[in-house]
Short mmCIF file of C-alpha atoms and ligand atoms in Angstrom, two decimals:
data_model
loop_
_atom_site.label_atom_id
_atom_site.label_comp_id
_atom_site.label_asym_id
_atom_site.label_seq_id
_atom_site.Cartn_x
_atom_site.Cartn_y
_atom_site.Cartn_z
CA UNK A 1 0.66 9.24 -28.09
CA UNK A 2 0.92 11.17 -24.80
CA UNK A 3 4.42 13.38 -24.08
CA UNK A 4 4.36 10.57 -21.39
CA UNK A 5 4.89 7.71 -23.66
CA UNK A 6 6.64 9.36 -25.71
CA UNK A 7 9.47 10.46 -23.63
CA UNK A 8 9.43 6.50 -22.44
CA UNK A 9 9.36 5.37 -26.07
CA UNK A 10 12.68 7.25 -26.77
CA UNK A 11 14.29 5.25 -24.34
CA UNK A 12 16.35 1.79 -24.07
CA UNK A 13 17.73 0.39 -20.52
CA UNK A 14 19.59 -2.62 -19.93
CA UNK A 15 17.55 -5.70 -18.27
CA UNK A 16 17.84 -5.46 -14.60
CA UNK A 17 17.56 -9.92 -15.00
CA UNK A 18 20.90 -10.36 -14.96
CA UNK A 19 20.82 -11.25 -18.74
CA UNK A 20 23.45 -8.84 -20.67
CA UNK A 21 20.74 -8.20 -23.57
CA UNK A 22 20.01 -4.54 -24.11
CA UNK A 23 16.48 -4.36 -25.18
CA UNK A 24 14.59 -1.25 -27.10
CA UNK A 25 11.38 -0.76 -26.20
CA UNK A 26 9.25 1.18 -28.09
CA UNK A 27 6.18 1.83 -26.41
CA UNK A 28 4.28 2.33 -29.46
CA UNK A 29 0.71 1.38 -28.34
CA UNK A 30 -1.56 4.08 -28.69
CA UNK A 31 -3.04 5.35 -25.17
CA UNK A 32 -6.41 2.44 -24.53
CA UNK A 33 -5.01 0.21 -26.25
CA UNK A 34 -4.58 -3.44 -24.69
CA UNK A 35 -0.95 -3.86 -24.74
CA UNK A 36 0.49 -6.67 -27.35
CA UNK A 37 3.88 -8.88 -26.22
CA UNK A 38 5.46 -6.79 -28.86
CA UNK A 39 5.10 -3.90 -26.49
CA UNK A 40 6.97 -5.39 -23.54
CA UNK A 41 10.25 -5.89 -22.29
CA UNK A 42 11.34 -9.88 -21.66
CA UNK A 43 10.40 -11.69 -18.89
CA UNK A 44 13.78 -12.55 -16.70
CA UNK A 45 15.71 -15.16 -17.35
CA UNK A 46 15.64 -18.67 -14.59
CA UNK A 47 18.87 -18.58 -11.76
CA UNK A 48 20.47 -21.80 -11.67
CA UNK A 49 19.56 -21.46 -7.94
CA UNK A 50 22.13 -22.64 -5.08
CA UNK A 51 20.83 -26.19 -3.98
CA UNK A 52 20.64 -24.83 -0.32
CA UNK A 53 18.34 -22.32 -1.55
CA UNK A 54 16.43 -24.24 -3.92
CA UNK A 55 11.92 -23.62 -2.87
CA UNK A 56 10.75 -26.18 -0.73
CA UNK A 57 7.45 -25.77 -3.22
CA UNK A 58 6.70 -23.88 -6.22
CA UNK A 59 3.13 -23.23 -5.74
CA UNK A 60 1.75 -20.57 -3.71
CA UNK A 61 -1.40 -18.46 -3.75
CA UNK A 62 -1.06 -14.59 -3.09
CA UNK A 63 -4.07 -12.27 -3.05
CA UNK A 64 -4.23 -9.00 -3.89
CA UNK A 65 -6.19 -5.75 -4.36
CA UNK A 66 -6.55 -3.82 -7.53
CA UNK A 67 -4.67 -0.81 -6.54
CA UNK A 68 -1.27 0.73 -6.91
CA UNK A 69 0.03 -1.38 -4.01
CA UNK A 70 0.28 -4.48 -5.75
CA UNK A 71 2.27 -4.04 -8.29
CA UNK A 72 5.13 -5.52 -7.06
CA UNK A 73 3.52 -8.89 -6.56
CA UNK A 74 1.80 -8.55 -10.61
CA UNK A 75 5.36 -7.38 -11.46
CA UNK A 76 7.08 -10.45 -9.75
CA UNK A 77 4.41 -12.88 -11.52
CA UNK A 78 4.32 -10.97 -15.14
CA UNK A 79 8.19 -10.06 -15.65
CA UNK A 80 9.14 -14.08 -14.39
CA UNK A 81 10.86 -12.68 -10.96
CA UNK A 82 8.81 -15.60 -9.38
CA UNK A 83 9.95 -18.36 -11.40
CA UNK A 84 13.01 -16.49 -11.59
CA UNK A 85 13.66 -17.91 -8.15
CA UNK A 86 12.16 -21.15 -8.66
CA UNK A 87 8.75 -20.30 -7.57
CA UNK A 88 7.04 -21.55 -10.95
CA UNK A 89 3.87 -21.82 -9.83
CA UNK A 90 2.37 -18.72 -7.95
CA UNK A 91 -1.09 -17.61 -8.07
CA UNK A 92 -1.62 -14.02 -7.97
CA UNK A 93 -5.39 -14.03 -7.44
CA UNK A 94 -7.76 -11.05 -7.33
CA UNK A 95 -9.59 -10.25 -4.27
CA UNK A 96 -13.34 -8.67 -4.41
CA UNK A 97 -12.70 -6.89 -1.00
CA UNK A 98 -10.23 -6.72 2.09
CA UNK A 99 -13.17 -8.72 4.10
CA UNK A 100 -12.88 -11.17 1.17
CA UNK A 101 -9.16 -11.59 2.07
CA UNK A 102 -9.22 -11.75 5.26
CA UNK A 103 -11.89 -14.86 5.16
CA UNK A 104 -9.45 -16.67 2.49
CA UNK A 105 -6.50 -16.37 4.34
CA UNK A 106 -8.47 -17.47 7.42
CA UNK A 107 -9.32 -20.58 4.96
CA UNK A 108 -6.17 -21.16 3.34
CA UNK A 109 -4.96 -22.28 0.19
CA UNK A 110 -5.85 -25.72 0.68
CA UNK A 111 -9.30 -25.00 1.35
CA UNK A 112 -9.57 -23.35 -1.84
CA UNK A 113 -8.60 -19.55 -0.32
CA UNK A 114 -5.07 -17.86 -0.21
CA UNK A 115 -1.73 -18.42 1.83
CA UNK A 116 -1.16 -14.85 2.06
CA UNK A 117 -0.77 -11.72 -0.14
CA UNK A 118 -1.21 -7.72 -0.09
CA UNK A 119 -2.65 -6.25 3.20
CA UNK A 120 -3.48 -2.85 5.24
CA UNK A 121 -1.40 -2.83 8.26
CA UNK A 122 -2.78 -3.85 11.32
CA UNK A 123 -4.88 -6.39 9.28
CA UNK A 124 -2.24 -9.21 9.70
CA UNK A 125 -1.61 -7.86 13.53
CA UNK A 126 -5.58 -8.16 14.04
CA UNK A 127 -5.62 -11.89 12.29
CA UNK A 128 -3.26 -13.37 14.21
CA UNK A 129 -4.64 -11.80 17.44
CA UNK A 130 -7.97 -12.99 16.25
CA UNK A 131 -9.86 -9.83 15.99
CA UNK A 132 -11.06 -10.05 12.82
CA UNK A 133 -12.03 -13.41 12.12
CA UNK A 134 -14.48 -15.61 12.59
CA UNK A 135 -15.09 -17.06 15.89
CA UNK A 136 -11.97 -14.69 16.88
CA UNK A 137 -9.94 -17.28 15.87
CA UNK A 138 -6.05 -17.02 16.17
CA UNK A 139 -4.12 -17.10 12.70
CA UNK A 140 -0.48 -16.55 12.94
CA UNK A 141 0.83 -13.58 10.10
CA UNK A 142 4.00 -12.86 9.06
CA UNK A 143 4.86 -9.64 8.41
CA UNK A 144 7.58 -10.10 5.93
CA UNK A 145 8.17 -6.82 3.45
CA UNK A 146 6.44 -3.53 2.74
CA UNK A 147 4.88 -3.52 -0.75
CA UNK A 148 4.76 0.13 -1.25
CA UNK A 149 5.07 3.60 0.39
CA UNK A 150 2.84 6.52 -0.71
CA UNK A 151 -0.08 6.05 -3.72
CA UNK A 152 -3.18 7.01 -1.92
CA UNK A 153 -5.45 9.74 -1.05
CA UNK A 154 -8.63 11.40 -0.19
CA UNK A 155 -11.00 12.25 -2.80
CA UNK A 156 -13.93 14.56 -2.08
CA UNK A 157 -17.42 14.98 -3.95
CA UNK A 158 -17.83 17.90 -5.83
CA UNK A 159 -20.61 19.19 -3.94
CA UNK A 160 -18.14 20.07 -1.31
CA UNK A 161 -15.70 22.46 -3.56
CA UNK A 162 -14.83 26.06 -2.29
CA UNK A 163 -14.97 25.06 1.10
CA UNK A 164 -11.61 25.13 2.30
CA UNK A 165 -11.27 21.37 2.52
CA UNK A 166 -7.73 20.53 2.10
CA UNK A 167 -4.65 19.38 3.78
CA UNK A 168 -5.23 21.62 6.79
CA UNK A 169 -8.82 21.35 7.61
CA UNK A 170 -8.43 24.41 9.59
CA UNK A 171 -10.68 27.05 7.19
CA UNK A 172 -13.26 23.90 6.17
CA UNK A 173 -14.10 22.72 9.95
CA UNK A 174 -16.88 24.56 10.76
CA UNK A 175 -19.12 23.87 7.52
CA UNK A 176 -18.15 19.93 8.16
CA UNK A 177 -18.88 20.03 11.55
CA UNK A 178 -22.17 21.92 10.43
CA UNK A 179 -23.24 19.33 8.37
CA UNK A 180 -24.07 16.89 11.12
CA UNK A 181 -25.50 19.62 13.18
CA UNK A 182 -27.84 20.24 9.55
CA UNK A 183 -28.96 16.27 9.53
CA UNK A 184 -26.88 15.83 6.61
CA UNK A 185 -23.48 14.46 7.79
CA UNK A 186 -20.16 14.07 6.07
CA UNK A 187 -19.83 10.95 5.26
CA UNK A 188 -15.77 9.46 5.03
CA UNK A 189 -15.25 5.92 3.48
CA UNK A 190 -12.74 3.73 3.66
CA UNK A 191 -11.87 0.05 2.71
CA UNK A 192 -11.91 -1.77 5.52
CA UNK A 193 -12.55 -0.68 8.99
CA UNK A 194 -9.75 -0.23 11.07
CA UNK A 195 -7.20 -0.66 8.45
CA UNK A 196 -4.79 2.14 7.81
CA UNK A 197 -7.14 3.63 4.84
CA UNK A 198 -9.64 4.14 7.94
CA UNK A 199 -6.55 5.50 9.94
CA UNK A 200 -5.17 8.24 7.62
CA UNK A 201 -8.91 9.72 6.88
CA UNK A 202 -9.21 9.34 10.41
CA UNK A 203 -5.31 11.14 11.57
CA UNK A 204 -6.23 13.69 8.80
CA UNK A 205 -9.82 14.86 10.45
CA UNK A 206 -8.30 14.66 13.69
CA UNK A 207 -5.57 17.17 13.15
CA UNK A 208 -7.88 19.55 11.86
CA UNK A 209 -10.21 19.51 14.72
CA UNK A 210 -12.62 16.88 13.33
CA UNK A 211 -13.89 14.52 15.63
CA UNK A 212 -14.36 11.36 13.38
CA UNK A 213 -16.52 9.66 15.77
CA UNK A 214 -18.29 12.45 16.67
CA UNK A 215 -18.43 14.74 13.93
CA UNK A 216 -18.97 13.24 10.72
CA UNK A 217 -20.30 9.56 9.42
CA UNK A 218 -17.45 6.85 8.79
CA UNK A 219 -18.39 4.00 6.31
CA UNK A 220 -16.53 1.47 4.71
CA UNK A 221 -16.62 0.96 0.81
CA UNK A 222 -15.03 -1.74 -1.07
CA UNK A 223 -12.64 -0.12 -4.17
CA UNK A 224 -15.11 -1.00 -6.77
CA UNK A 225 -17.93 0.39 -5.85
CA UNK A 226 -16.43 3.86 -5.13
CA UNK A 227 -17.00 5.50 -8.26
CA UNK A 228 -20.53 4.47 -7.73
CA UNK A 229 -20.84 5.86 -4.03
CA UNK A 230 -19.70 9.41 -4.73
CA UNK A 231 -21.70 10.19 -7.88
CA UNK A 232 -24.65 8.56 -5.43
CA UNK A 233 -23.98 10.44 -2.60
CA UNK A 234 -23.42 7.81 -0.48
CA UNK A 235 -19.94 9.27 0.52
CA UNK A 236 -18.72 12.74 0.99
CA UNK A 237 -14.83 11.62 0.69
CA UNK A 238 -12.94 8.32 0.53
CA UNK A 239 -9.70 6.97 1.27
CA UNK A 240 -8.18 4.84 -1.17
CA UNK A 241 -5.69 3.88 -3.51
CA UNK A 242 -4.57 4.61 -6.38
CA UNK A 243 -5.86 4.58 -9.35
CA UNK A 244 -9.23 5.22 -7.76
CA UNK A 245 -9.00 8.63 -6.50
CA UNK A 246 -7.94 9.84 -10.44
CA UNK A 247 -11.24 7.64 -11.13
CA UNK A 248 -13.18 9.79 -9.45
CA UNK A 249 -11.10 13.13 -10.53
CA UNK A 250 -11.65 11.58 -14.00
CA UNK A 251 -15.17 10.93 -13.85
CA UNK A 252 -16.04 14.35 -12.62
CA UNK A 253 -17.36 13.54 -9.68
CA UNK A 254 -15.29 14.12 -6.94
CA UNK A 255 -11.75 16.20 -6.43
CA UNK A 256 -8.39 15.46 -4.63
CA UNK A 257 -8.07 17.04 -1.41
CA UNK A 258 -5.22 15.67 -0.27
CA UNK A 259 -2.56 12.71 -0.78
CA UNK A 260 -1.58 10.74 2.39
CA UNK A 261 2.32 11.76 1.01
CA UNK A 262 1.46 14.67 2.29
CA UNK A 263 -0.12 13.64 5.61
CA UNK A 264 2.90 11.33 6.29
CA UNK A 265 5.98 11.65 4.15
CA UNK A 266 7.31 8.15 3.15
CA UNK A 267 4.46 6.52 5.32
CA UNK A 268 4.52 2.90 6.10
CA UNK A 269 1.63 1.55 3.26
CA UNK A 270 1.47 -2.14 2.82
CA UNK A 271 2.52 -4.91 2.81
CA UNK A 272 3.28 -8.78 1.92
CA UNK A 273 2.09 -11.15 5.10
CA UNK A 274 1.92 -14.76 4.94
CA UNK A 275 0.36 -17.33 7.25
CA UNK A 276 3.19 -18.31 9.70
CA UNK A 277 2.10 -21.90 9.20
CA UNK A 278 3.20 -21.51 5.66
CA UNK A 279 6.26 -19.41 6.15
CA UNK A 280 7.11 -22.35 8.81
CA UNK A 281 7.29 -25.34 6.24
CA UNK A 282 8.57 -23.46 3.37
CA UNK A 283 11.09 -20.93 4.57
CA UNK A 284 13.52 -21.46 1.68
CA UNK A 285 9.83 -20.97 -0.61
CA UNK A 286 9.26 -17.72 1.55
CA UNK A 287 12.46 -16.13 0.73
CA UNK A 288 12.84 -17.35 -3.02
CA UNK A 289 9.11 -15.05 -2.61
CA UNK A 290 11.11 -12.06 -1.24
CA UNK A 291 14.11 -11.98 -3.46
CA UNK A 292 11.59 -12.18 -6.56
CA UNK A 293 9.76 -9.03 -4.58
CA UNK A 294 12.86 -7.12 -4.27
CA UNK A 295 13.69 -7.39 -7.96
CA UNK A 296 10.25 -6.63 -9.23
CA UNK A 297 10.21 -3.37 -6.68
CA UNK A 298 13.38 -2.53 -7.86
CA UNK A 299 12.31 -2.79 -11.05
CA UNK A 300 8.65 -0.85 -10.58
CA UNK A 301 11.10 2.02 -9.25
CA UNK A 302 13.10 2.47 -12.55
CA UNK A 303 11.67 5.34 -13.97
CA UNK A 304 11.95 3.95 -17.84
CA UNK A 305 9.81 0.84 -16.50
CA UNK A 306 7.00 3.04 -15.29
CA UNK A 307 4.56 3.16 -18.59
CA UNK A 308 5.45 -0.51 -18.71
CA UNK A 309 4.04 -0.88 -15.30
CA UNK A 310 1.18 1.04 -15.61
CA UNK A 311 0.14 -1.20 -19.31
CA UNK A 312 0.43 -4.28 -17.26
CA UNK A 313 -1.47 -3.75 -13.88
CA UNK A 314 -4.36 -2.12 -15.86
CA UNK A 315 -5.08 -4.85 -18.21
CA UNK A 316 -8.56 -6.72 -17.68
CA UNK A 317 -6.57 -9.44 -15.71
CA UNK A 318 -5.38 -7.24 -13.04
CA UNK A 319 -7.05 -3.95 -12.45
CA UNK A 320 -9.07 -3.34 -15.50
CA UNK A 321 -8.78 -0.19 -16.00
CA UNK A 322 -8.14 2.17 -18.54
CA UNK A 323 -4.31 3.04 -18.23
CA UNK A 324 -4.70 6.80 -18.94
CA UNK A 325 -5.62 6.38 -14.68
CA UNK A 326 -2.38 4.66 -13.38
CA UNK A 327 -0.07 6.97 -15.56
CA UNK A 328 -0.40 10.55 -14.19
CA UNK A 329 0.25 8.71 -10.45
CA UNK A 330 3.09 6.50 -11.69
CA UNK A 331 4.61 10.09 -12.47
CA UNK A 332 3.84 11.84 -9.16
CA UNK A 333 1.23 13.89 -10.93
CA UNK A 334 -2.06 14.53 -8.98
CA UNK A 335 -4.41 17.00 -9.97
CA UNK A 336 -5.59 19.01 -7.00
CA UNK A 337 -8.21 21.30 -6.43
CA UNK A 338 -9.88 24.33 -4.62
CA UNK A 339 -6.80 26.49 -5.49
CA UNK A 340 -4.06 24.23 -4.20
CA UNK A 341 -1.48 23.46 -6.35
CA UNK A 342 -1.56 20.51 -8.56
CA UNK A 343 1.52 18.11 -7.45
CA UNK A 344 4.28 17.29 -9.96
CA UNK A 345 7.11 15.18 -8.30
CA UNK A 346 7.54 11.55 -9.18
CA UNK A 347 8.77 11.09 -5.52
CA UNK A 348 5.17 11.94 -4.07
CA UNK A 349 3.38 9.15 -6.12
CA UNK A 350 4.02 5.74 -4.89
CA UNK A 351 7.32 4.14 -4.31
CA UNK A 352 8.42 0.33 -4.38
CA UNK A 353 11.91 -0.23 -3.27
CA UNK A 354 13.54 2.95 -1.88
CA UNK A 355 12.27 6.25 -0.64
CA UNK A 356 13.76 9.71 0.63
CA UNK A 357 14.37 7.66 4.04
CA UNK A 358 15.85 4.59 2.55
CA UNK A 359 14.35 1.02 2.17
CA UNK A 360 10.77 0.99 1.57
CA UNK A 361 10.97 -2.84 0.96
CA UNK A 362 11.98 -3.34 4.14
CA UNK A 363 8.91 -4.15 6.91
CA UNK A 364 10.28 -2.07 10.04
CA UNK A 365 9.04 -2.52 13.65
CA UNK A 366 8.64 0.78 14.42
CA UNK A 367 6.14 1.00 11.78
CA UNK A 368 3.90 -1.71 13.19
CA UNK A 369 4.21 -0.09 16.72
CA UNK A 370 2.86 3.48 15.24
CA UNK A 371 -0.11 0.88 13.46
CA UNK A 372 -0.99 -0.89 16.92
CA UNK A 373 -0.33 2.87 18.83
CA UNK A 374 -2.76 4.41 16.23
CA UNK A 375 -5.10 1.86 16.85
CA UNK A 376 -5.16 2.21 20.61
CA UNK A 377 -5.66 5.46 20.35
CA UNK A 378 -9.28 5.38 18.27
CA UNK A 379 -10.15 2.76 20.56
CA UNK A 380 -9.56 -0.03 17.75
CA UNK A 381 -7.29 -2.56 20.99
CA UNK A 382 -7.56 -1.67 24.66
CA UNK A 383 -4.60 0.58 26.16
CA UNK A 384 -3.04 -2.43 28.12
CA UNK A 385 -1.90 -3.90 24.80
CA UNK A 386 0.61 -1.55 24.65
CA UNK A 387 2.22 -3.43 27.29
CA UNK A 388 2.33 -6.30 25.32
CA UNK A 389 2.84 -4.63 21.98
CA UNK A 390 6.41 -5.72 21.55
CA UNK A 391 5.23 -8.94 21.97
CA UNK A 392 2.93 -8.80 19.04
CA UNK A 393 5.15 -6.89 16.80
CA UNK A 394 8.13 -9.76 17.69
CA UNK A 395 5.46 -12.47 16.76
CA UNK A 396 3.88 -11.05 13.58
CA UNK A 397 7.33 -9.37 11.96
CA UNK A 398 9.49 -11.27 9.42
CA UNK A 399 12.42 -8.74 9.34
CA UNK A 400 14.94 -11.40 10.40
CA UNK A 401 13.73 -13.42 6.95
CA UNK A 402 13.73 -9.91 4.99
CA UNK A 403 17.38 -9.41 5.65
CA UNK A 404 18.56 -13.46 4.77
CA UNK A 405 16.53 -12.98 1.60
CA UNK A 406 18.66 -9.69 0.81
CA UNK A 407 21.49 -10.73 1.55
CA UNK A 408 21.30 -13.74 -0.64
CA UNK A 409 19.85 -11.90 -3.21
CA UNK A 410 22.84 -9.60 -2.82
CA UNK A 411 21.22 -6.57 -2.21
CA UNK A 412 24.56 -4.14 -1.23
CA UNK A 413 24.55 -3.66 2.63
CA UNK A 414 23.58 0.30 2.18
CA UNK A 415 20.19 -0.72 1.49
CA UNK A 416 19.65 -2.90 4.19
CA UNK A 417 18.99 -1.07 7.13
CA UNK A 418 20.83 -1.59 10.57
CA UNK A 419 18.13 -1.54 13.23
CA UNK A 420 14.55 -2.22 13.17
CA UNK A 421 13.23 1.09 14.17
CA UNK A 422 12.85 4.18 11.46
CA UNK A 423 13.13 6.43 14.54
CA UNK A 424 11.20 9.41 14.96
CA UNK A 425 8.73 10.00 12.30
CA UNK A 426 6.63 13.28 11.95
CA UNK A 427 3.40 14.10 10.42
CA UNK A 428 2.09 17.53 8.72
CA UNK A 429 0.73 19.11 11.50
CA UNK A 430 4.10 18.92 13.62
CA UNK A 431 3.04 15.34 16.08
CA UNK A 432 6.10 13.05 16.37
CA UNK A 433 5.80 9.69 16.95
CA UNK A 434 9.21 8.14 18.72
CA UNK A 435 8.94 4.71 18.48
CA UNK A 436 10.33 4.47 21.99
CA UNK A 437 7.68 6.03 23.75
CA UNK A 438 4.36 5.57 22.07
CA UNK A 439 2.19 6.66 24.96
CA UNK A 440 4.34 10.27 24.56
CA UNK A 441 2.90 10.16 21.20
CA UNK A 442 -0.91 9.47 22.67
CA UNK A 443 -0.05 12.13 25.45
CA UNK A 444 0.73 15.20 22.14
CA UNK A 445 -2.80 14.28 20.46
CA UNK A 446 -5.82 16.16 21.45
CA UNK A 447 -8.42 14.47 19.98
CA UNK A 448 -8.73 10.49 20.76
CA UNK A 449 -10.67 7.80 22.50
CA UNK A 450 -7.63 6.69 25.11
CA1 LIG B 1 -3.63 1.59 0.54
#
């Protein structure tokens, strides 16, 4: 058994379900092992739900991606949160790739794809603007909750060790740069292009001096096939979640360079979007969906549920992977390399409900303004639709729903917060971003396409 387990086998903790049980849970699966229903804690017990709050349907299809990010949606389906709330019928269904998503939510549940689910901000901005579907057809989003703060990195091959490549790319510039120059560019993957994987990689180079259009080869690279890509050579460094970058750490093929926690403390990651037509005709549905959210992110952030967590999203039906991979993140341990120092601080690995700037859960509009700003300023929308951003941002956000769902879910008012704007948020290299003058923010960058 690992010390890991084993300090979490020592401990008991009351049911967050309302139920008064105390239960003892004894992790005492050995590390590989699939985990039996011995091994976990009871699912929570059914509401007898207020009849004005009472699910216009049960049924709902959610997708998601096999990283850390969706936990709280596995969480909400696996520990009964959903049916907790009267949504007894939710499908949590696995998604091959972001594209893949983004064509079954463009389909729809009823046409066999998905209402809504896990996505990389501005994905849901982009759908409903019709940038990235088919035909550039228009498919409302709402924005309703962030999943998840923090959880990813970049992972670089190991060919590229003892070059200085790092959080500051100051010392490791010139041999990147000289690898285009040499024919043999650095390549930088991502999931999806112009989703915020392909932002951080992309804020990261930038504030080094790297041109990523100009100086090295961006490529995008579905989550499963990463482990493949490095050892190929196909990709210098990607951007991912967790628990791929430990894949690759694991595997021996590639190194952490740098964790976007550090890039961005308590980023914005992502988040839970629905089809508006959906949220329309079910908004009782959408917010028995939230509440069930909350809990299970409240419950992800317990520190005693963590090994829990980690046995159920890596089990065959969710992420398939050994859970060895998810623990060392769930702690806040990353191994790092080229003589930085490894990171040991559970509030650097991901975070569900509540982070060192209050609510994670809760989807702020100042975070989809820095998504939509970012995006102008790699060229990703034109510069006039900063004009009309608060337009966008007003359309696609679901805050107004977030906060009924809260309060009937009676979440204490100190962890709802008052206005929709974070306010200034700063990155490593000293750039600010005030959400009330975005263009300031373009005017401070030196490298961009605006
Ligand atoms: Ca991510």
């Amino acid at each position: 058994m690992t010390k890991f387990s084993s300090e979490f086998s020592r401990r008991q903790f009351l049911l967050t379900a309302g139920a008064s049980a105390i239960a003892s849970v004894f992790l005492k699966g050995c590390v590989g092992n699939p985990p039996s229903a011995a091994d976990l804690s009871p699912k929570a017990v059914a509401l007898d739900i207020n009849p004005d709050q009472k699910p216009e349907t049960t049924t709902i299809k959610l997708g998601y991606i096999p990283i850390v990010e969706a936990a709280p949606l596995i969480i909400a389906q696996e520990k009964g949160f959903f049916a907790r709330y009267g949504m007894t019928d939710v499908e949590v269904s696995k998604q091959a790739s972001w594209g893949s998503a983004r064509d079954n939510v463009e389909i729809g549940s009823a046409g066999g794809g998905i209402d809504g689910g896990q996505w990389q901000l501005p994905m849901p901005h982009l759908i409903s603007e019709g940038i990235i579907t088919k035909g550039n057809r228009k498919i409302p989003m709402i924005n309703l909750l962030q999943l998840n703060t923090h959880g990813n990195g970049i992972a670089i091959a190991n060919k590229h060790l003892d070059k200085g490549i790092g959080l500051d790319l100051a010392a490791a510039k010139d041999y990147i740069v000289s690898l285009k120059a040499a024919n043999t560019p650095f390549k930088v993957a991502y999931t999806f292009p112009k989703g915020n994987q392909d932002l951080w990689v992309r804020y990261w180079l930038a504030a080094g001096g790297i041109d990523p259009d100009q100086d090295v080869n961006l490529l995008a690279v579905s989550a499963a096939q990463t482990v493949a890509n490095m050892r190929t050579g196909t990709m210098d460094a990607f951007s991912t979640g967790d628990p791929w970058p430990l894949r690759i750490v694991n595997d021996q093929i590639g190194f952490m360079a740098v964790l976007t926690s550090q890039i961005w403390k308590f980023h914005p990651e992502e988040y839970l979007a629905l089809r508006k037509d959906w949220v329309d005709q079910h908004p009782k549905a959408t917010k028995a969906l939230l509440k069930a959210i909350m809990e299970a992110q409240q419950w992800c952030d317990k520190p005693q549920n963590r090994e829990e967590l980690a046995r159920i999203v890596a089990t065959r039906k969710y992420f398939n992977v050994p859970p060895e991979v998810l623990r060392p993140p769930y702690m806040g341990k990353y191994q790092m390399a080229d003589g930085k120092p490894d990171i040991n601080d559970p509030m650097m690995g991901p975070l569900y409900w509540k982070d060192g700037r209050g609510s994670v859960s809760y989807p702020y509009k100042s975070h989809e303004l820095w998504f939509l700003t970012e995006s102008v300023r790699w060229g990703f929308l034109p510069k006039q639709i900063l004009n009309d951003a608060e337009r966008i941002v007003n359309a696609v956000n679901g805050e107004e729903l977030w906060r009924e769902a809260a309060q009937e879910a009676g979440i204490p008012t100190a962890d709802i917060p008052q206005s929709t704007s974070r306010g200034v948020e700063k990155f490593f290299d000293g750039i600010e971003f005030d959400p009330a003058n975005p263009t300031g923010y373009l005017n401070s960058l030196a490298i961009k396409r605006v």
